[in-house]
Every structure is written in structure tokens, then in C-alpha cells.
Amino acid sequence: MKFNAPRGTNDILPPDTLKWQYIEKKTHQIFSNYNYQEIRTPIFEYTGLFQRGIGEVTDIVEKEMYTFEDKGGRSITLRPEGTASVIRSFLENKIYGQAQPTKYYYIGPMFRYERPQSGRFRQFHQLGVEAIASNDPALDAEIISLGMRLLQGFGLDDLELHLNSVGCADCRPPYVDKLKNYLNEHQDQLCDNCKSRIDRNPLRVLDCKNKSCQSVIKDAPKITDNLCDSCTDHFDEVQEYLDILNLDYLINPLLVRGLDYYTNTAFEIKDNALGAQNTVFGGGRYNGLAEEIGNRDLPGIGFALGIERLLLSLEAKDIQLPVESGVDLYITVIGDKAKKESFKLLDQLRNQDFRTEMDYLDRGVGSQMKSADRMNAEYTIIIGEDELNNNSATIRNMKSGDEKEIQLSNLLEEMKKLVDKEDI
Ligand code: HAM
């Protein structure tokens, strides 16, 4: 019998886990600079939350959800995204009774039954932010700049920011009618998928990459020409705030998102080096979502970034994150007595936050030294019976080859002098 990980899932192994830890650490740091606090919601929710929140006729709800009945006969779904859960939690815990706006972020796995390919998985990881209970366009710009800052923090500063406004409950329905009429007139040039979308979700047609559809789409009525006054003002102000921050963006009236809850601002950050799945993060306003799932009129805005895509983007640009696996000291032992004494020394060093290691396979000195090398040990020390008897041993810098004779009883003090604890 042989088991593989389920299709579309990945094991994240060392040393790659160090990159994930680095990304998460940096995220906590940068998000807290903007006063966003971490929220942790369940990995699964009742299915109805996503059906109502994301929208019945979206790809996610129609065909990508991991839905099952639990032993109590309830329909449960592994979360395909984080926003609906965050708003559910905000409403359920009556956070609206506290000072507003509320600024949350989350990091964790999401699940979508998609066709796996580069940058697209069935279990993937998002880090996302949500700012709830304010319609201030300054928050839209803050959220976007926060995402860009995060990417810059990882060394990515040449990505494209696409910006659109998808209107509101007043101006979108008449626009959608106009679009439907136009698409119906050009039905014969549309692919089968788009034909079926005209009635169900015509905005998604704007996203089709099919050549023939593209020729129809380019002359289709644009949402940005059909916004009501209040949406136009909001969109203008978002741009004004982005200008204040000197953030470059591209107005893209064809930008529609795959989830139905968006209103007003919608945005995506794209890395053209990534091929078909080139959106590193996307988001927007969802001023109707709280109403949809909890009968409360509360605006919100957020984005989510795919960590796997971020890593692919870094890889495509050959950017190395500053992570390093290794130990500060490897103790090479000769004989049982030295092993036991070294075991005690390791414990003392580890207690003082030194990363230390020794041999657990009764190997000879040569193999132990090879291990130290493979482990990226900064220093090694050989301890045998002689060293114990003389209270003296040689500590060696593995990079430079420099050696120093030290008193064994002083090992901790010597290590404090040798290793810059800042780096640990
Ligand atoms: P989304 O565009 O569906 O939005 O996903 C956000 C990001 O998650 C994508 O840009 C991509 O980087 C990553 N992603 C999505 N699906 C996959 C997949 N199958 N494999 C790998 N990465 C993937 C949302 O989820 C919204 N909740 C974002 C949001 C937050 N809007 C407002 N607040």
C-alpha cells in the first residue's frame, strides 16, 4: 500500500517552511503597523454561509466547494475563502457594538476543487485583511497600499495594480441589463461558456480570455461609464488617495472578480512573469455582504494574497528571502562519557537560545563533521575523554577555518562572545 498526498495539495517541507515562517512573521509585523489585528475563524463553516456570501452562480459555489454532510446531517464546507467567515464572526460576536472601523487579518489554508496547475491548488494558503464598518475611500487606498507594502517588503516592486469600480446596488443592475443586451446582440461570437453566462452572470464574460469573446468584450459597455454619482465620487477619491501615496495603478474596467459580493472598488495585483495564474492578490469592497448574510448594513473592504503565488513570484524573479537554516554549534563527541557530558552542555546552550546539535547515530568523527557541514553549523567543537580531563577543547569556525582553544567549562561564555545573538 502506498499513499500520496491528495491531488492539488502540497507538503511544505524544510527548508521551505523557513520561507513560510519568514512570510508569516513579516506579515504580522507589517499588518500591525497598520493596526490590523489577527482573527482566526474555523476551517469549516455551514455551507449556506458561502452560498449566500460568495453567490450561488459563482464558479466557487457552483463547482469548487469541498462540501460534505457531517454526522449530524448538517451541510459543512471547507472554507474556500476568508471574507464570508470574517463577516459572519463580526456579526455573530456583535463586534459592531465596539469602536469602529474594525481591522482584521488572517493567515491560513483555503480549499477549492479546481483543476490543479502552476499557481493553482486545491489546498492553498491566503493571507488576507478586512476593514469593516467604514466606507471611507482612504481605507480602500490604505488596504491596497498595505498589500503593495507587503510585497515590497519581500522585494517585489514591479507588479501591476489593476483598479476598477464595479458600482453599487443602484447603478450596477441597469449596467448589467445594458451589458446583457449588448452580449445578446453578439451571441454568435461568444464561446459556449460565455453564452451560458449572459443570463446567469454576465459580468464574468468580461473576464473571458477566448479570442473571439475578446473582440466582443473590447466594445462592450463599460461599468466605469455607468456609475452613479456617489460611486463615481467614491472611485475618484480612492484614486486621489492612491495618488497621495504615489502608487501607480491601471484603471481596468474589465476587471471583475470571481466572487459576487463586490461593490465599488475592485482590484488585483498581477505579476506577468507568472503565466495564466498571474494574480498575486485581489480584493475590493463588499458593502452588501453583511446585509446578505446577517441583515446588517455594514460596509467592508479587504484583499487576500495567495502565499503559493507570492513564492512563485519571488522564484520567477530569483529573489531569495533572508532565511537560513543551520545551527550555531555542532558538538562532535568521542565516546560515551563525552556524549553524556555534551548532552548536558547542549541543554545549557539551548536554554540560552543557542541552536545546537550533536550526533545520535554513534558515528565516527569524520561522519559527524560531515553532518555538521550539511547542517550548516557555524561552529564545531570536538569533545572526547582528553578534552574532558583537561577541561579544554578546540572550537572551530566552519567558514573561516579559524580555531580557538577554550576552557570547556567556559563554553557558554565563549559562545556568547562568538555568536551574534541578533542573528539567532
Ligand atoms: P480570490 O481572488 O478568490 O479572492 O483569492 C485571492 C487570492 O488567493 C488570489 O489572488 C490568489 O493569489 C489566491 N488563490 C485563489 N485561488 C487559488 C488557488 N486555487 N490556488 C492558489 N492560490 C489561489 C478572495 O478569496 C477574497 N476573499 C479576497 C477578499 C478579501 N476580498 C475582500 N476581502
Tab-separated table of C-alpha atoms and ligand atoms in Angstrom:
chain	number	residue	atom	x	y	z
A	1	MET	CA	0.000	0.000	0.000
A	2	LYS	CA	1.315	3.447	-0.894
A	3	PHE	CA	-0.312	6.767	-0.181
A	4	ASN	CA	0.215	10.078	-1.897
A	5	ALA	CA	-0.987	13.486	-0.776
A	6	PRO	CA	-4.378	14.287	-2.352
A	7	ARG	CA	-4.266	15.867	-5.813
A	8	GLY	CA	-3.822	19.623	-5.640
A	9	THR	CA	-2.270	19.618	-2.178
A	10	ASN	CA	1.368	20.110	-1.214
A	11	ASP	CA	3.628	19.077	1.606
A	12	ILE	CA	5.616	22.071	2.710
A	13	LEU	CA	8.961	20.729	3.860
A	14	PRO	CA	12.069	22.179	5.469
A	15	PRO	CA	13.932	24.266	4.471
A	16	ASP	CA	10.934	25.766	2.589
A	17	THR	CA	8.997	26.026	5.833
A	18	LEU	CA	11.530	28.673	6.853
A	19	LYS	CA	10.311	30.824	3.968
A	20	TRP	CA	6.725	30.377	5.111
A	21	GLN	CA	7.686	31.330	8.653
A	22	TYR	CA	9.502	34.392	7.351
A	23	ILE	CA	6.481	35.455	5.283
A	24	GLU	CA	4.162	34.973	8.230
A	25	LYS	CA	6.458	36.869	10.600
A	26	LYS	CA	6.783	39.786	8.198
A	27	THR	CA	3.013	39.783	7.684
A	28	HIS	CA	2.332	40.033	11.422
A	29	GLN	CA	4.805	42.880	11.629
A	30	ILE	CA	3.605	44.935	8.652
A	31	PHE	CA	-0.096	44.395	9.343
A	32	SER	CA	0.314	45.500	12.913
A	33	ASN	CA	1.975	48.728	11.683
A	34	TYR	CA	-1.375	49.475	10.044
A	35	ASN	CA	-3.218	48.458	13.208
A	36	TYR	CA	-4.784	45.289	11.799
A	37	GLN	CA	-5.306	42.520	14.334
A	38	GLU	CA	-5.318	38.803	13.752
A	39	ILE	CA	-8.593	36.860	13.663
A	40	ARG	CA	-8.845	33.075	13.487
A	41	THR	CA	-12.086	31.576	12.230
A	42	PRO	CA	-12.920	27.873	11.751
A	43	ILE	CA	-11.570	25.978	8.749
A	44	PHE	CA	-15.126	24.816	8.003
A	45	GLU	CA	-18.444	26.623	8.113
A	46	TYR	CA	-22.064	25.821	7.335
A	47	THR	CA	-22.402	25.641	3.561
A	48	GLY	CA	-25.153	28.275	3.444
A	49	LEU	CA	-22.690	30.979	4.527
A	50	PHE	CA	-20.692	30.630	1.321
A	51	GLN	CA	-23.733	30.062	-0.896
A	52	ARG	CA	-25.211	33.354	0.270
A	53	GLY	CA	-21.957	35.237	0.810
A	54	ILE	CA	-19.957	34.341	-2.298
A	55	GLY	CA	-23.011	33.906	-4.558
A	56	GLU	CA	-24.878	30.867	-5.938
A	57	VAL	CA	-23.793	31.392	-9.540
A	58	THR	CA	-20.074	31.848	-8.957
A	59	ASP	CA	-17.600	29.164	-10.060
A	60	ILE	CA	-16.595	28.686	-6.440
A	61	VAL	CA	-20.088	27.834	-5.211
A	62	GLU	CA	-21.234	26.051	-8.362
A	63	LYS	CA	-18.351	23.628	-8.662
A	64	GLU	CA	-15.368	24.233	-6.415
A	65	MET	CA	-16.503	23.727	-2.849
A	66	TYR	CA	-15.488	20.824	-0.630
A	67	THR	CA	-18.931	20.186	0.810
A	68	PHE	CA	-19.995	17.214	2.906
A	69	GLU	CA	-22.616	16.212	5.387
A	70	ASP	CA	-21.348	15.791	8.952
A	71	LYS	CA	-22.524	13.010	11.216
A	72	GLY	CA	-25.302	15.254	12.485
A	73	GLY	CA	-26.672	15.676	8.958
A	74	ARG	CA	-25.503	19.327	8.600
A	75	SER	CA	-24.023	20.522	5.340
A	76	ILE	CA	-20.469	21.654	6.004
A	77	THR	CA	-17.977	23.273	3.619
A	78	LEU	CA	-14.204	23.664	3.935
A	79	ARG	CA	-13.704	27.400	3.598
A	80	PRO	CA	-12.893	28.433	0.018
A	81	GLU	CA	-12.013	31.969	1.178
A	82	GLY	CA	-11.920	34.036	4.360
A	83	THR	CA	-14.127	37.105	3.918
A	84	ALA	CA	-17.543	35.497	4.479
A	85	SER	CA	-16.274	33.832	7.670
A	86	VAL	CA	-14.814	37.082	8.998
A	87	ILE	CA	-18.078	38.936	8.461
A	88	ARG	CA	-20.051	36.048	9.953
A	89	SER	CA	-17.809	36.204	13.010
A	90	PHE	CA	-18.042	40.017	13.220
A	91	LEU	CA	-21.832	39.803	13.240
A	92	GLU	CA	-22.102	36.759	15.489
A	93	ASN	CA	-19.797	38.273	18.107
A	94	LYS	CA	-21.537	41.661	17.824
A	95	ILE	CA	-18.253	43.428	17.179
A	96	TYR	CA	-20.307	46.221	15.574
A	97	GLY	CA	-21.037	47.327	19.159
A	98	GLN	CA	-17.372	48.289	19.601
A	99	ALA	CA	-15.378	51.277	18.298
A	100	GLN	CA	-15.172	51.190	14.504
A	101	PRO	CA	-13.749	50.528	11.988
A	102	THR	CA	-12.584	47.035	12.818
A	103	LYS	CA	-9.397	45.938	11.093
A	104	TYR	CA	-8.667	42.223	10.948
A	105	TYR	CA	-6.211	39.964	9.185
A	106	TYR	CA	-5.865	36.209	8.838
A	107	ILE	CA	-3.387	33.660	7.536
A	108	GLY	CA	-4.395	30.119	6.715
A	109	PRO	CA	-5.421	27.348	4.334
A	110	MET	CA	-8.370	27.638	1.923
A	111	PHE	CA	-9.880	24.865	-0.199
A	112	ARG	CA	-11.212	24.920	-3.738
A	113	TYR	CA	-11.840	21.977	-6.006
A	114	GLU	CA	-10.057	23.482	-9.016
A	115	ARG	CA	-8.034	21.894	-11.773
A	116	PRO	CA	-4.514	21.917	-10.314
A	117	GLN	CA	-1.818	23.696	-12.299
A	118	SER	CA	1.069	26.044	-11.612
A	119	GLY	CA	-0.139	28.551	-9.004
A	120	ARG	CA	-3.493	26.833	-8.599
A	121	PHE	CA	-4.074	24.238	-5.927
A	122	ARG	CA	-6.925	22.588	-4.076
A	123	GLN	CA	-5.485	23.457	-0.707
A	124	PHE	CA	-3.740	26.800	-0.852
A	125	HIS	CA	-2.920	29.481	1.671
A	126	GLN	CA	-4.095	33.035	1.882
A	127	LEU	CA	-3.157	35.943	3.983
A	128	GLY	CA	-5.948	38.426	3.963
A	129	VAL	CA	-7.183	41.642	5.546
A	130	GLU	CA	-10.653	43.020	6.110
A	131	ALA	CA	-11.543	46.549	7.275
A	132	ILE	CA	-15.150	46.591	8.402
A	133	ALA	CA	-17.719	49.310	9.121
A	134	SER	CA	-16.340	52.248	7.154
A	135	ASN	CA	-16.952	53.333	3.580
A	136	ASP	CA	-14.068	55.831	3.648
A	137	PRO	CA	-12.160	55.729	0.320
A	138	ALA	CA	-8.996	56.368	2.347
A	139	LEU	CA	-9.407	52.828	3.699
A	140	ASP	CA	-9.576	51.444	0.159
A	141	ALA	CA	-6.248	53.133	-0.580
A	142	GLU	CA	-4.824	52.010	2.772
A	143	ILE	CA	-5.746	48.385	2.080
A	144	ILE	CA	-4.231	48.482	-1.402
A	145	SER	CA	-1.050	50.179	-0.222
A	146	LEU	CA	-0.764	47.697	2.639
A	147	GLY	CA	-0.762	44.864	0.101
A	148	MET	CA	1.798	46.616	-2.058
A	149	ARG	CA	3.986	47.346	1.002
A	150	LEU	CA	3.906	43.741	1.964
A	151	LEU	CA	5.058	42.706	-1.498
A	152	GLN	CA	7.740	45.409	-1.496
A	153	GLY	CA	8.878	44.070	1.878
A	154	PHE	CA	9.632	40.794	0.109
A	155	GLY	CA	11.483	42.570	-2.691
A	156	LEU	CA	8.647	42.643	-5.242
A	157	ASP	CA	8.123	46.134	-6.554
A	158	ASP	CA	7.341	45.746	-10.240
A	159	LEU	CA	3.845	44.311	-10.098
A	160	GLU	CA	0.804	45.786	-11.868
A	161	LEU	CA	-2.076	47.164	-9.841
A	162	HIS	CA	-5.371	46.920	-11.749
A	163	LEU	CA	-8.196	49.027	-10.372
A	164	ASN	CA	-11.897	49.210	-11.134
A	165	SER	CA	-15.195	50.175	-9.585
A	166	VAL	CA	-17.986	47.655	-10.009
A	167	GLY	CA	-20.683	50.067	-8.808
A	168	CYS	CA	-23.375	49.541	-6.218
A	169	ALA	CA	-26.891	48.105	-5.887
A	170	ASP	CA	-28.263	51.253	-7.591
A	171	CYS	CA	-26.054	51.594	-10.643
A	172	ARG	CA	-24.969	48.022	-11.298
A	173	PRO	CA	-28.359	46.445	-12.202
A	174	PRO	CA	-29.068	48.929	-15.055
A	175	TYR	CA	-25.466	48.455	-16.239
A	176	VAL	CA	-25.846	44.666	-16.145
A	177	ASP	CA	-29.041	44.985	-18.260
A	178	LYS	CA	-27.190	47.126	-20.759
A	179	LEU	CA	-24.334	44.599	-20.864
A	180	LYS	CA	-26.773	41.687	-21.275
A	181	ASN	CA	-28.439	43.404	-24.244
A	182	TYR	CA	-25.086	44.052	-25.851
A	183	LEU	CA	-23.895	40.471	-25.283
A	184	ASN	CA	-27.170	39.058	-26.630
A	185	GLU	CA	-26.668	41.083	-29.808
A	186	HIS	CA	-23.219	39.488	-30.209
A	187	GLN	CA	-24.088	35.985	-29.007
A	188	ASP	CA	-22.848	34.293	-32.170
A	189	GLN	CA	-19.269	35.479	-31.492
A	190	LEU	CA	-19.188	34.225	-27.904
A	191	CYS	CA	-17.848	30.891	-26.646
A	192	ASP	CA	-20.375	28.402	-25.197
A	193	ASN	CA	-19.324	29.185	-21.659
A	194	CYS	CA	-19.919	32.916	-22.162
A	195	LYS	CA	-23.247	32.282	-23.907
A	196	SER	CA	-24.423	30.434	-20.832
A	197	ARG	CA	-23.165	33.266	-18.643
A	198	ILE	CA	-25.173	36.028	-20.329
A	199	ASP	CA	-28.214	35.378	-18.185
A	200	ARG	CA	-26.580	33.880	-15.121
A	201	ASN	CA	-23.564	36.126	-14.531
A	202	PRO	CA	-22.861	38.425	-17.500
A	203	LEU	CA	-20.067	40.340	-15.717
A	204	ARG	CA	-17.934	37.204	-15.795
A	205	VAL	CA	-18.000	37.322	-19.607
A	206	LEU	CA	-15.702	40.358	-19.329
A	207	ASP	CA	-13.077	38.061	-17.851
A	208	CYS	CA	-13.044	35.544	-20.739
A	209	LYS	CA	-9.692	35.052	-22.461
A	210	ASN	CA	-11.191	33.479	-25.628
A	211	LYS	CA	-10.073	35.449	-28.723
A	212	SER	CA	-13.496	35.759	-30.311
A	213	CYS	CA	-15.068	36.785	-26.986
A	214	GLN	CA	-12.301	39.360	-26.529
A	215	SER	CA	-13.295	41.089	-29.753
A	216	VAL	CA	-16.852	41.438	-28.401
A	217	ILE	CA	-15.685	42.473	-24.938
A	218	LYS	CA	-13.487	45.315	-26.119
A	219	ASP	CA	-16.507	47.321	-27.343
A	220	ALA	CA	-18.874	46.277	-24.554
A	221	PRO	CA	-20.400	48.998	-22.353
A	222	LYS	CA	-18.040	49.791	-19.515
A	223	ILE	CA	-19.061	49.877	-15.869
A	224	THR	CA	-16.875	52.941	-15.286
A	225	ASP	CA	-19.071	54.882	-17.791
A	226	ASN	CA	-22.219	53.786	-15.976
A	227	LEU	CA	-21.538	54.522	-12.323
A	228	CYS	CA	-23.955	56.617	-10.255
A	229	ASP	CA	-22.703	59.930	-8.850
A	230	SER	CA	-21.926	58.543	-5.432
A	231	CYS	CA	-19.902	55.614	-6.865
A	232	THR	CA	-18.077	57.970	-9.236
A	233	ASP	CA	-17.140	60.244	-6.324
A	234	HIS	CA	-16.015	57.292	-4.246
A	235	PHE	CA	-13.885	55.936	-7.090
A	236	ASP	CA	-12.346	59.370	-7.738
A	237	GLU	CA	-11.434	59.719	-4.102
A	238	VAL	CA	-9.854	56.275	-3.950
A	239	GLN	CA	-7.631	57.351	-6.835
A	240	GLU	CA	-6.842	60.630	-5.113
A	241	TYR	CA	-5.677	58.774	-2.002
A	242	LEU	CA	-3.627	56.343	-4.090
A	243	ASP	CA	-2.007	59.358	-5.783
A	244	ILE	CA	-1.131	60.796	-2.383
A	245	LEU	CA	0.756	57.558	-1.707
A	246	ASN	CA	2.390	57.697	-5.159
A	247	LEU	CA	1.018	54.295	-6.040
A	248	ASP	CA	0.808	53.545	-9.753
A	249	TYR	CA	-2.343	51.862	-10.981
A	250	LEU	CA	-4.081	50.964	-14.171
A	251	ILE	CA	-7.821	51.607	-14.459
A	252	ASN	CA	-9.199	48.364	-15.847
A	253	PRO	CA	-12.985	48.498	-16.461
A	254	LEU	CA	-12.882	44.819	-17.455
A	255	LEU	CA	-11.715	43.748	-14.024
A	256	VAL	CA	-14.434	41.619	-12.471
A	257	ARG	CA	-13.823	39.397	-9.525
A	258	GLY	CA	-14.853	35.779	-9.131
A	259	LEU	CA	-16.961	36.421	-6.030
A	260	ASP	CA	-20.340	38.145	-6.150
A	261	TYR	CA	-20.086	40.292	-3.049
A	262	TYR	CA	-18.048	43.137	-4.515
A	263	THR	CA	-19.307	46.715	-4.714
A	264	ASN	CA	-17.379	49.851	-5.699
A	265	THR	CA	-13.622	49.310	-5.571
A	266	ALA	CA	-12.217	46.094	-7.037
A	267	PHE	CA	-8.510	45.486	-7.561
A	268	GLU	CA	-5.959	42.858	-8.471
A	269	ILE	CA	-2.193	42.829	-8.347
A	270	LYS	CA	-0.724	40.915	-11.232
A	271	ASP	CA	2.714	39.538	-11.917
A	272	ASN	CA	3.104	38.981	-15.633
A	273	ALA	CA	6.019	36.632	-15.007
A	274	LEU	CA	3.551	34.075	-13.616
A	275	GLY	CA	1.690	32.889	-16.732
A	276	ALA	CA	-2.019	32.017	-16.612
A	277	GLN	CA	-2.474	32.271	-12.831
A	278	ASN	CA	-0.878	35.683	-12.555
A	279	THR	CA	-2.935	37.341	-9.816
A	280	VAL	CA	-0.872	37.548	-6.640
A	281	PHE	CA	-3.617	39.190	-4.687
A	282	GLY	CA	-7.088	40.542	-5.231
A	283	GLY	CA	-9.861	42.173	-3.316
A	284	GLY	CA	-12.274	45.016	-3.079
A	285	ARG	CA	-15.250	46.495	-1.259
A	286	TYR	CA	-18.210	44.380	-0.248
A	287	ASN	CA	-20.699	46.862	1.150
A	288	GLY	CA	-23.642	44.455	0.747
A	289	LEU	CA	-22.114	41.310	2.248
A	290	ALA	CA	-23.122	41.872	5.894
A	291	GLU	CA	-26.671	42.572	4.730
A	292	GLU	CA	-26.666	39.391	2.660
A	293	ILE	CA	-25.515	37.105	5.462
A	294	GLY	CA	-26.718	38.943	8.579
A	295	ASN	CA	-29.252	41.636	7.684
A	296	ARG	CA	-26.964	44.402	8.763
A	297	ASP	CA	-25.970	47.334	6.638
A	298	LEU	CA	-22.199	47.409	7.143
A	299	PRO	CA	-19.565	48.310	4.569
A	300	GLY	CA	-16.275	46.463	4.291
A	301	ILE	CA	-13.161	46.176	2.173
A	302	GLY	CA	-10.297	43.709	2.022
A	303	PHE	CA	-7.964	41.583	-0.028
A	304	ALA	CA	-6.385	38.165	0.074
A	305	LEU	CA	-2.969	37.169	-1.176
A	306	GLY	CA	-2.071	33.645	-2.230
A	307	ILE	CA	1.115	32.638	-0.403
A	308	GLU	CA	1.977	29.969	-3.017
A	309	ARG	CA	1.681	32.612	-5.756
A	310	LEU	CA	3.833	35.014	-3.775
A	311	LEU	CA	6.512	32.317	-3.545
A	312	LEU	CA	6.246	31.627	-7.294
A	313	SER	CA	6.576	35.316	-7.977
A	314	LEU	CA	9.717	35.510	-5.826
A	315	GLU	CA	11.108	32.460	-7.572
A	316	ALA	CA	10.400	33.898	-11.038
A	317	LYS	CA	12.481	36.936	-10.088
A	318	ASP	CA	15.168	34.946	-8.344
A	319	ILE	CA	14.568	36.765	-5.080
A	320	GLN	CA	15.938	34.902	-2.068
A	321	LEU	CA	14.235	35.522	1.240
A	322	PRO	CA	16.750	36.133	4.032
A	323	VAL	CA	16.266	32.794	5.703
A	324	GLU	CA	18.945	30.430	6.804
A	325	SER	CA	18.722	27.015	8.327
A	326	GLY	CA	21.551	25.839	10.469
A	327	VAL	CA	22.939	25.575	13.959
A	328	ASP	CA	25.326	27.772	15.917
A	329	LEU	CA	27.320	24.886	17.287
A	330	TYR	CA	27.665	21.198	16.489
A	331	ILE	CA	29.301	19.145	19.197
A	332	THR	CA	31.268	16.210	17.824
A	333	VAL	CA	31.600	13.590	20.528
A	334	ILE	CA	34.057	10.742	21.004
A	335	GLY	CA	32.998	8.069	23.470
A	336	ASP	CA	30.099	7.574	25.813
A	337	LYS	CA	31.332	9.749	28.670
A	338	ALA	CA	31.871	12.699	26.338
A	339	LYS	CA	28.436	12.146	24.817
A	340	LYS	CA	26.733	12.380	28.199
A	341	GLU	CA	28.726	15.473	29.177
A	342	SER	CA	27.973	17.053	25.803
A	343	PHE	CA	24.305	16.238	26.193
A	344	LYS	CA	24.315	18.380	29.327
A	345	LEU	CA	26.229	21.186	27.584
A	346	LEU	CA	23.707	21.187	24.726
A	347	ASP	CA	20.903	21.606	27.200
A	348	GLN	CA	22.587	24.611	28.800
A	349	LEU	CA	23.316	26.235	25.437
A	350	ARG	CA	19.788	25.666	24.136
A	351	ASN	CA	18.433	27.155	27.296
A	352	GLN	CA	20.303	30.340	26.372
A	353	ASP	CA	18.819	30.307	22.837
A	354	PHE	CA	21.808	28.856	21.013
A	355	ARG	CA	20.871	26.473	18.233
A	356	THR	CA	22.919	23.371	18.891
A	357	GLU	CA	23.113	19.786	17.735
A	358	MET	CA	25.043	16.562	18.216
A	359	ASP	CA	25.164	13.040	16.789
A	360	TYR	CA	22.509	10.460	17.592
A	361	LEU	CA	23.752	7.660	15.352
A	362	ASP	CA	27.034	6.712	17.080
A	363	ARG	CA	29.030	7.840	14.079
A	364	GLY	CA	32.761	8.382	13.793
A	365	VAL	CA	34.355	11.834	13.956
A	366	GLY	CA	34.548	12.183	10.140
A	367	SER	CA	30.842	11.446	9.629
A	368	GLN	CA	29.899	13.755	12.466
A	369	MET	CA	31.902	16.573	10.869
A	370	LYS	CA	30.154	15.904	7.559
A	371	SER	CA	26.826	16.142	9.360
A	372	ALA	CA	27.862	19.447	10.908
A	373	ASP	CA	28.733	20.720	7.462
A	374	ARG	CA	25.433	19.559	5.944
A	375	MET	CA	23.608	21.165	8.840
A	376	ASN	CA	25.291	24.488	8.147
A	377	ALA	CA	26.866	24.607	11.578
A	378	GLU	CA	28.626	27.897	12.234
A	379	TYR	CA	30.973	26.370	14.831
A	380	THR	CA	32.003	22.869	15.802
A	381	ILE	CA	33.804	21.551	18.833
A	382	ILE	CA	35.224	18.069	19.345
A	383	ILE	CA	34.791	16.638	22.813
A	384	GLY	CA	36.394	13.368	23.876
A	385	GLU	CA	37.815	11.956	27.067
A	386	ASP	CA	41.037	14.015	26.754
A	387	GLU	CA	39.109	17.233	26.402
A	388	LEU	CA	37.034	16.394	29.447
A	389	ASN	CA	40.117	15.536	31.518
A	390	ASN	CA	41.934	18.742	30.513
A	391	ASN	CA	38.824	20.958	30.574
A	392	SER	CA	39.999	22.236	27.201
A	393	ALA	CA	38.799	21.864	23.626
A	394	THR	CA	39.179	23.484	20.216
A	395	ILE	CA	36.251	25.396	18.778
A	396	ARG	CA	36.328	25.814	15.024
A	397	ASN	CA	34.656	28.366	12.792
A	398	MET	CA	33.401	26.239	9.904
A	399	LYS	CA	33.504	29.018	7.345
A	400	SER	CA	36.884	30.592	8.018
A	401	GLY	CA	38.567	27.528	9.447
A	402	ASP	CA	39.804	29.638	12.412
A	403	GLU	CA	40.304	27.663	15.587
A	404	LYS	CA	40.427	28.683	19.202
A	405	GLU	CA	41.396	26.755	22.304
A	406	ILE	CA	38.835	27.286	25.065
A	407	GLN	CA	38.112	26.006	28.529
A	408	LEU	CA	35.193	23.594	28.300
A	409	SER	CA	33.651	24.969	31.460
A	410	ASN	CA	33.578	28.352	29.666
A	411	LEU	CA	31.774	27.113	26.533
A	412	LEU	CA	28.610	29.111	27.154
A	413	GLU	CA	30.531	32.349	27.733
A	414	GLU	CA	32.684	31.732	24.646
A	415	MET	CA	29.612	31.123	22.508
A	416	LYS	CA	28.089	34.364	23.758
A	417	LYS	CA	31.210	36.170	22.529
A	418	LEU	CA	31.331	34.355	19.191
A	419	VAL	CA	27.724	34.291	18.020
A	420	ASP	CA	25.781	37.458	17.392
A	421	LYS	CA	22.544	36.651	19.203
A	422	GLU	CA	20.678	39.123	16.972
A	423	ASP	CA	21.063	36.590	14.180
A	424	ILE	CA	19.621	33.704	16.112
B	1	HAM	P1	-9.744	35.498	-4.623
B	1	HAM	O1	-9.396	36.370	-5.778
B	1	HAM	O2	-10.682	34.382	-4.894
B	1	HAM	O3	-10.334	36.447	-3.516
B	1	HAM	O4	-8.427	34.906	-3.996
B	1	HAM	C1	-7.387	35.742	-3.552
B	1	HAM	C2	-6.038	35.179	-3.925
B	1	HAM	O5	-5.922	33.837	-3.458
B	1	HAM	C3	-5.800	35.061	-5.419
B	1	HAM	O6	-5.369	36.291	-5.947
B	1	HAM	C4	-4.695	34.025	-5.469
B	1	HAM	O7	-3.436	34.599	-5.172
B	1	HAM	C5	-5.072	33.101	-4.326
B	1	HAM	N1	-5.802	31.931	-4.833
B	1	HAM	C6	-7.114	31.816	-5.127
B	1	HAM	N2	-7.411	30.573	-5.548
B	1	HAM	C7	-6.259	29.870	-5.524
B	1	HAM	C8	-5.896	28.512	-5.831
B	1	HAM	N3	-6.798	27.624	-6.214
B	1	HAM	N4	-4.596	28.168	-5.691
B	1	HAM	C9	-3.680	29.049	-5.268
B	1	HAM	N5	-3.953	30.331	-4.953
B	1	HAM	C10	-5.220	30.745	-5.074
B	1	HAM	C11	-10.761	36.039	-2.287
B	1	HAM	O8	-10.596	34.942	-1.832
B	1	HAM	C12	-11.387	37.141	-1.477
B	1	HAM	N6	-11.834	36.580	-0.193
B	1	HAM	C13	-10.424	38.282	-1.286
B	1	HAM	C14	-11.010	39.387	-0.482
B	1	HAM	C15	-10.818	39.646	0.819
B	1	HAM	N7	-11.858	40.295	-0.933
B	1	HAM	C16	-12.203	41.115	0.036
B	1	HAM	N8	-11.594	40.732	1.124
